[in-house]
Amino acid sequence: MKNRNGIFWGLFLLLSAAILVVSQLHLITYTFSFWTIIATIFLAAVLIKSLVYFSISGTVFSLAFLGILYAKPLGITAIVPWTILGAALLITIGLSMILNPLLNRHRPWMRYRKAFTRGHRGPFFSYEYKSEPDMKTIDEPDVDVYVKMGNSVRYVKSDDFKTAKIDVNMGEAKVYFDHVTVKDTAIINVNVSLGGAELYIPSNWNIIKGVNNNMGNITEDGVRNVDEDSPDVTISGLVSLGNLKISYI
């Protein structure tokens, strides 16, 4: 995680230096307002973070918003904003279908990330998939849930729960952990892109939050009842243009 943060800040500082040098050389003749510069810095940070964390939706939509922001100097005012946003959505879907199976094979580091990143309300994009849910019960210590353009409900049962990997891409997943026993520690890794995931967690678990938020929405519901005997459970991963809700039951 520290290495990923180092890459992010390194690229961000290099890009900032490039913008500074170009502006001082007067190679850019277009005049930018203060708020345009602020928005550019924010979108550039989102773009770099999306590239570092292999987020397709974050990368495509941050480029789309930059295109909308600089439509006039780029000469593309005729296609903003809806044409660009529509194209960004189609590109995201297409690239996700092609690249996500490959990217998921190279994301083992996401299971063990423990740094805390606070989620914020008010996502740029909210996705909700309506369909008849696919319901299953999983009785294993290691759980793997993969939802793509669907709606799934999973009931986890285990006397010695260890890990769970939950990948949601343009769909919706609900995972219940109320019939689970954690003897020591456990890790739940969540990767949500253009979709939604809801985790139903026992209120007596000591939750360690390590979820990175990329233009998504992360919320909590319910009352926690943690004591000295509560097991430590880490929830890590990435929410990109999606929703994650943690409900304590």
Short mmCIF file of C-alpha atoms in Angstrom, two decimals:
data_model
loop_
_atom_site.label_atom_id
_atom_site.label_comp_id
_atom_site.label_asym_id
_atom_site.label_seq_id
_atom_site.Cartn_x
_atom_site.Cartn_y
_atom_site.Cartn_z
CA MET A 1 0.00 0.00 0.00
CA LYS A 2 2.83 2.40 0.81
CA ASN A 3 4.40 1.61 -2.56
CA ARG A 4 1.13 2.38 -4.36
CA ASN A 5 0.78 5.69 -2.52
CA GLY A 6 4.37 6.53 -3.44
CA ILE A 7 3.64 5.91 -7.11
CA PHE A 8 0.50 8.05 -6.92
CA TRP A 9 2.20 11.05 -5.32
CA GLY A 10 5.26 10.68 -7.53
CA LEU A 11 3.19 10.80 -10.72
CA PHE A 12 1.06 13.63 -9.36
CA LEU A 13 4.12 15.77 -8.56
CA LEU A 14 5.66 15.05 -11.99
CA LEU A 15 2.43 16.09 -13.72
CA SER A 16 2.20 19.23 -11.57
CA ALA A 17 5.79 20.13 -12.50
CA ALA A 18 5.01 19.66 -16.18
CA ILE A 19 1.94 21.92 -15.96
CA LEU A 20 3.97 24.57 -14.12
CA VAL A 21 6.79 24.58 -16.70
CA VAL A 22 4.40 24.68 -19.67
CA SER A 23 2.39 27.54 -18.17
CA GLN A 24 5.52 29.60 -17.50
CA LEU A 25 6.78 29.06 -21.05
CA HIS A 26 3.44 30.42 -22.33
CA LEU A 27 2.94 27.39 -24.52
CA ILE A 28 -0.72 27.39 -23.47
CA THR A 29 -2.49 30.53 -24.70
CA TYR A 30 -5.94 29.70 -23.34
CA THR A 31 -6.81 31.53 -20.08
CA PHE A 32 -8.04 29.29 -17.26
CA SER A 33 -10.15 30.39 -14.32
CA PHE A 34 -9.24 29.61 -10.72
CA TRP A 35 -12.01 27.00 -10.39
CA THR A 36 -10.95 25.36 -13.65
CA ILE A 37 -7.45 24.90 -12.24
CA ILE A 38 -8.85 23.47 -8.98
CA ALA A 39 -11.09 21.05 -10.90
CA THR A 40 -8.15 20.06 -13.10
CA ILE A 41 -5.98 19.24 -10.09
CA PHE A 42 -8.77 17.14 -8.57
CA LEU A 43 -9.48 15.24 -11.81
CA ALA A 44 -5.76 14.73 -12.41
CA ALA A 45 -5.45 13.19 -8.94
CA VAL A 46 -8.41 10.90 -9.64
CA LEU A 47 -6.93 9.91 -13.01
CA ILE A 48 -3.53 9.05 -11.56
CA LYS A 49 -5.04 7.14 -8.65
CA SER A 50 -7.26 5.20 -11.06
CA LEU A 51 -4.24 4.26 -13.17
CA VAL A 52 -2.26 3.18 -10.10
CA TYR A 53 -5.15 1.02 -8.85
CA PHE A 54 -6.08 -0.32 -12.31
CA SER A 55 -9.55 1.25 -12.16
CA ILE A 56 -11.04 1.31 -15.66
CA SER A 57 -14.15 3.33 -14.80
CA GLY A 58 -12.20 5.92 -12.80
CA THR A 59 -9.67 6.36 -15.61
CA VAL A 60 -12.23 6.69 -18.40
CA PHE A 61 -14.62 9.02 -16.56
CA SER A 62 -11.89 11.29 -15.22
CA LEU A 63 -10.64 11.72 -18.80
CA ALA A 64 -14.24 12.37 -19.90
CA PHE A 65 -14.71 15.09 -17.28
CA LEU A 66 -11.38 16.65 -18.26
CA GLY A 67 -12.57 16.66 -21.87
CA ILE A 68 -15.78 18.44 -20.81
CA LEU A 69 -13.79 20.93 -18.75
CA TYR A 70 -11.48 21.78 -21.66
CA ALA A 71 -14.01 21.38 -24.47
CA LYS A 72 -13.43 24.89 -25.84
CA PRO A 73 -9.63 24.80 -26.27
CA LEU A 74 -9.88 21.24 -27.57
CA GLY A 75 -12.55 22.26 -30.07
CA ILE A 76 -15.07 19.61 -28.98
CA THR A 77 -17.88 21.79 -27.65
CA ALA A 78 -20.32 20.17 -30.11
CA ILE A 79 -20.13 16.82 -28.31
CA VAL A 80 -20.24 17.86 -24.64
CA PRO A 81 -21.43 16.80 -22.23
CA TRP A 82 -23.78 13.92 -23.07
CA THR A 83 -21.96 12.50 -26.08
CA ILE A 84 -18.70 12.31 -24.15
CA LEU A 85 -20.36 10.83 -21.08
CA GLY A 86 -22.25 8.28 -23.19
CA ALA A 87 -19.07 7.31 -24.98
CA ALA A 88 -17.26 7.05 -21.62
CA LEU A 89 -19.93 4.67 -20.32
CA LEU A 90 -19.72 2.44 -23.41
CA ILE A 91 -15.91 2.47 -23.33
CA THR A 92 -15.96 1.54 -19.63
CA ILE A 93 -18.31 -1.39 -20.25
CA GLY A 94 -16.26 -2.62 -23.21
CA LEU A 95 -12.87 -2.33 -21.50
CA SER A 96 -14.25 -3.91 -18.31
CA MET A 97 -15.45 -6.95 -20.25
CA ILE A 98 -12.06 -7.29 -21.93
CA LEU A 99 -9.60 -6.30 -19.19
CA ASN A 100 -11.24 -7.09 -15.82
CA PRO A 101 -10.57 -10.86 -16.00
CA LEU A 102 -6.89 -10.06 -16.60
CA LEU A 103 -6.69 -7.33 -13.96
CA ASN A 104 -8.31 -9.50 -11.27
CA ARG A 105 -5.47 -11.99 -11.63
CA HIS A 106 -2.94 -9.28 -10.75
CA ARG A 107 -4.66 -7.75 -7.72
CA PRO A 108 -3.58 -9.99 -4.80
CA TRP A 109 -2.25 -6.90 -3.02
CA MET A 110 -5.81 -5.63 -2.59
CA ARG A 111 -6.64 -8.46 -0.18
CA TYR A 112 -4.09 -7.32 2.36
CA ARG A 113 -4.32 -3.54 2.16
CA LYS A 114 -5.04 -2.09 5.63
CA ALA A 115 -4.55 1.66 5.25
CA PHE A 116 -7.70 3.64 6.06
CA THR A 117 -9.26 5.96 3.49
CA ARG A 118 -12.43 7.75 4.54
CA GLY A 119 -15.37 7.42 2.17
CA HIS A 120 -17.36 10.46 1.10
CA ARG A 121 -20.99 10.95 0.26
CA GLY A 122 -22.31 12.24 -3.02
CA PRO A 123 -20.89 10.03 -5.81
CA PHE A 124 -20.49 11.33 -9.35
CA PHE A 125 -22.17 8.17 -10.62
CA SER A 126 -24.67 5.90 -8.92
CA TYR A 127 -25.51 2.54 -10.44
CA GLU A 128 -28.40 0.31 -9.46
CA TYR A 129 -29.11 -3.00 -11.18
CA LYS A 130 -32.63 -4.38 -10.88
CA SER A 131 -33.23 -8.09 -11.55
CA GLU A 132 -34.21 -11.29 -9.81
CA PRO A 133 -31.35 -12.05 -7.39
CA ASP A 134 -29.25 -15.18 -7.65
CA MET A 135 -29.34 -16.59 -4.10
CA LYS A 136 -26.81 -19.10 -2.74
CA THR A 137 -25.41 -20.30 0.57
CA ILE A 138 -21.64 -20.63 0.91
CA ASP A 139 -20.29 -22.93 3.63
CA GLU A 140 -16.52 -22.38 3.33
CA PRO A 141 -13.80 -20.54 5.28
CA ASP A 142 -12.69 -18.74 2.09
CA VAL A 143 -15.44 -17.04 0.10
CA ASP A 144 -15.32 -15.83 -3.50
CA VAL A 145 -18.24 -13.76 -4.86
CA TYR A 146 -18.16 -12.45 -8.45
CA VAL A 147 -21.07 -10.44 -9.87
CA LYS A 148 -21.08 -8.94 -13.36
CA MET A 149 -24.22 -7.29 -14.75
CA GLY A 150 -26.40 -9.21 -12.32
CA ASN A 151 -27.97 -9.29 -8.88
CA SER A 152 -26.73 -11.77 -6.28
CA VAL A 153 -27.41 -12.61 -2.64
CA ARG A 154 -24.92 -14.77 -0.72
CA TYR A 155 -25.38 -16.27 2.76
CA VAL A 156 -22.02 -17.18 4.25
CA LYS A 157 -21.82 -19.96 6.85
CA SER A 158 -18.53 -20.96 8.43
CA ASP A 159 -17.19 -22.04 11.82
CA ASP A 160 -13.74 -20.66 10.98
CA PHE A 161 -14.15 -17.81 8.51
CA LYS A 162 -10.87 -16.53 7.03
CA THR A 163 -11.24 -14.50 3.85
CA ALA A 164 -13.82 -13.20 1.38
CA LYS A 165 -13.25 -11.68 -2.04
CA ILE A 166 -16.24 -9.77 -3.43
CA ASP A 167 -16.01 -8.39 -6.99
CA VAL A 168 -19.00 -6.44 -8.32
CA ASN A 169 -18.94 -4.97 -11.82
CA MET A 170 -22.11 -3.26 -13.10
CA GLY A 171 -24.29 -5.29 -10.75
CA GLU A 172 -25.47 -5.59 -7.19
CA ALA A 173 -24.44 -7.99 -4.42
CA LYS A 174 -25.67 -8.56 -0.88
CA VAL A 175 -23.51 -10.74 1.35
CA TYR A 176 -24.66 -11.89 4.80
CA PHE A 177 -22.05 -12.83 7.43
CA ASP A 178 -24.45 -13.27 10.37
CA HIS A 179 -23.89 -17.08 10.51
CA VAL A 180 -20.11 -16.80 10.57
CA THR A 181 -17.61 -17.41 13.34
CA VAL A 182 -14.21 -15.70 13.28
CA LYS A 183 -11.74 -17.36 15.62
CA ASP A 184 -8.95 -14.80 15.32
CA THR A 185 -8.87 -12.42 12.34
CA ALA A 186 -10.40 -12.28 8.88
CA ILE A 187 -10.16 -10.19 5.71
CA ILE A 188 -12.99 -9.09 3.41
CA ASN A 189 -11.79 -7.59 0.14
CA VAL A 190 -14.36 -5.63 -1.85
CA ASN A 191 -13.89 -4.39 -5.42
CA VAL A 192 -16.92 -2.44 -6.68
CA SER A 193 -17.00 -0.77 -10.09
CA LEU A 194 -20.16 0.83 -11.51
CA GLY A 195 -22.27 -1.23 -9.13
CA GLY A 196 -23.29 -1.71 -5.53
CA ALA A 197 -22.38 -4.05 -2.67
CA GLU A 198 -23.98 -4.38 0.75
CA LEU A 199 -22.29 -6.30 3.55
CA TYR A 200 -24.31 -7.50 6.55
CA ILE A 201 -21.79 -7.70 9.37
CA PRO A 202 -22.26 -8.91 12.97
CA SER A 203 -22.30 -5.88 15.23
CA ASN A 204 -19.76 -7.42 17.62
CA TRP A 205 -16.98 -7.57 15.02
CA ASN A 206 -14.14 -5.05 15.34
CA ILE A 207 -14.09 -3.68 11.79
CA ILE A 208 -10.84 -2.23 10.43
CA LYS A 209 -11.71 -0.16 7.36
CA GLY A 210 -9.18 0.03 4.53
CA VAL A 211 -11.38 0.76 1.52
CA ASN A 212 -10.13 3.22 -1.09
CA ASN A 213 -12.86 5.45 -2.51
CA ASN A 214 -12.64 6.67 -6.11
CA MET A 215 -15.68 8.87 -6.83
CA GLY A 216 -17.88 6.34 -5.02
CA ASN A 217 -20.16 6.23 -2.01
CA ILE A 218 -19.35 4.36 1.21
CA THR A 219 -21.87 4.29 4.05
CA GLU A 220 -22.47 2.47 7.34
CA ASP A 221 -25.75 1.56 9.01
CA GLY A 222 -26.61 0.09 12.39
CA VAL A 223 -25.06 0.11 15.85
CA ARG A 224 -21.73 -1.52 16.67
CA ASN A 225 -21.31 -3.54 19.87
CA VAL A 226 -17.60 -4.19 20.16
CA ASP A 227 -15.81 -5.49 23.28
CA GLU A 228 -12.39 -6.91 24.13
CA ASP A 229 -13.34 -10.37 22.84
CA SER A 230 -14.45 -9.10 19.43
CA PRO A 231 -12.53 -10.54 16.45
CA ASP A 232 -10.64 -8.18 14.13
CA VAL A 233 -12.02 -8.14 10.60
CA THR A 234 -10.41 -5.96 7.92
CA ILE A 235 -12.55 -4.65 5.06
CA SER A 236 -10.26 -3.53 2.24
CA GLY A 237 -10.51 -2.91 -1.48
CA LEU A 238 -11.64 -0.22 -3.90
CA VAL A 239 -14.99 1.43 -4.67
CA SER A 240 -14.89 3.14 -8.06
CA LEU A 241 -18.01 4.97 -9.29
CA GLY A 242 -20.12 2.64 -7.17
CA ASN A 243 -21.68 2.13 -3.76
CA LEU A 244 -20.64 0.16 -0.70
CA LYS A 245 -22.88 -0.15 2.36
CA ILE A 246 -21.82 -1.85 5.59
CA SER A 247 -24.83 -2.82 7.71
CA TYR A 248 -24.25 -3.96 11.30
CA ILE A 249 -26.76 -6.59 12.47
#
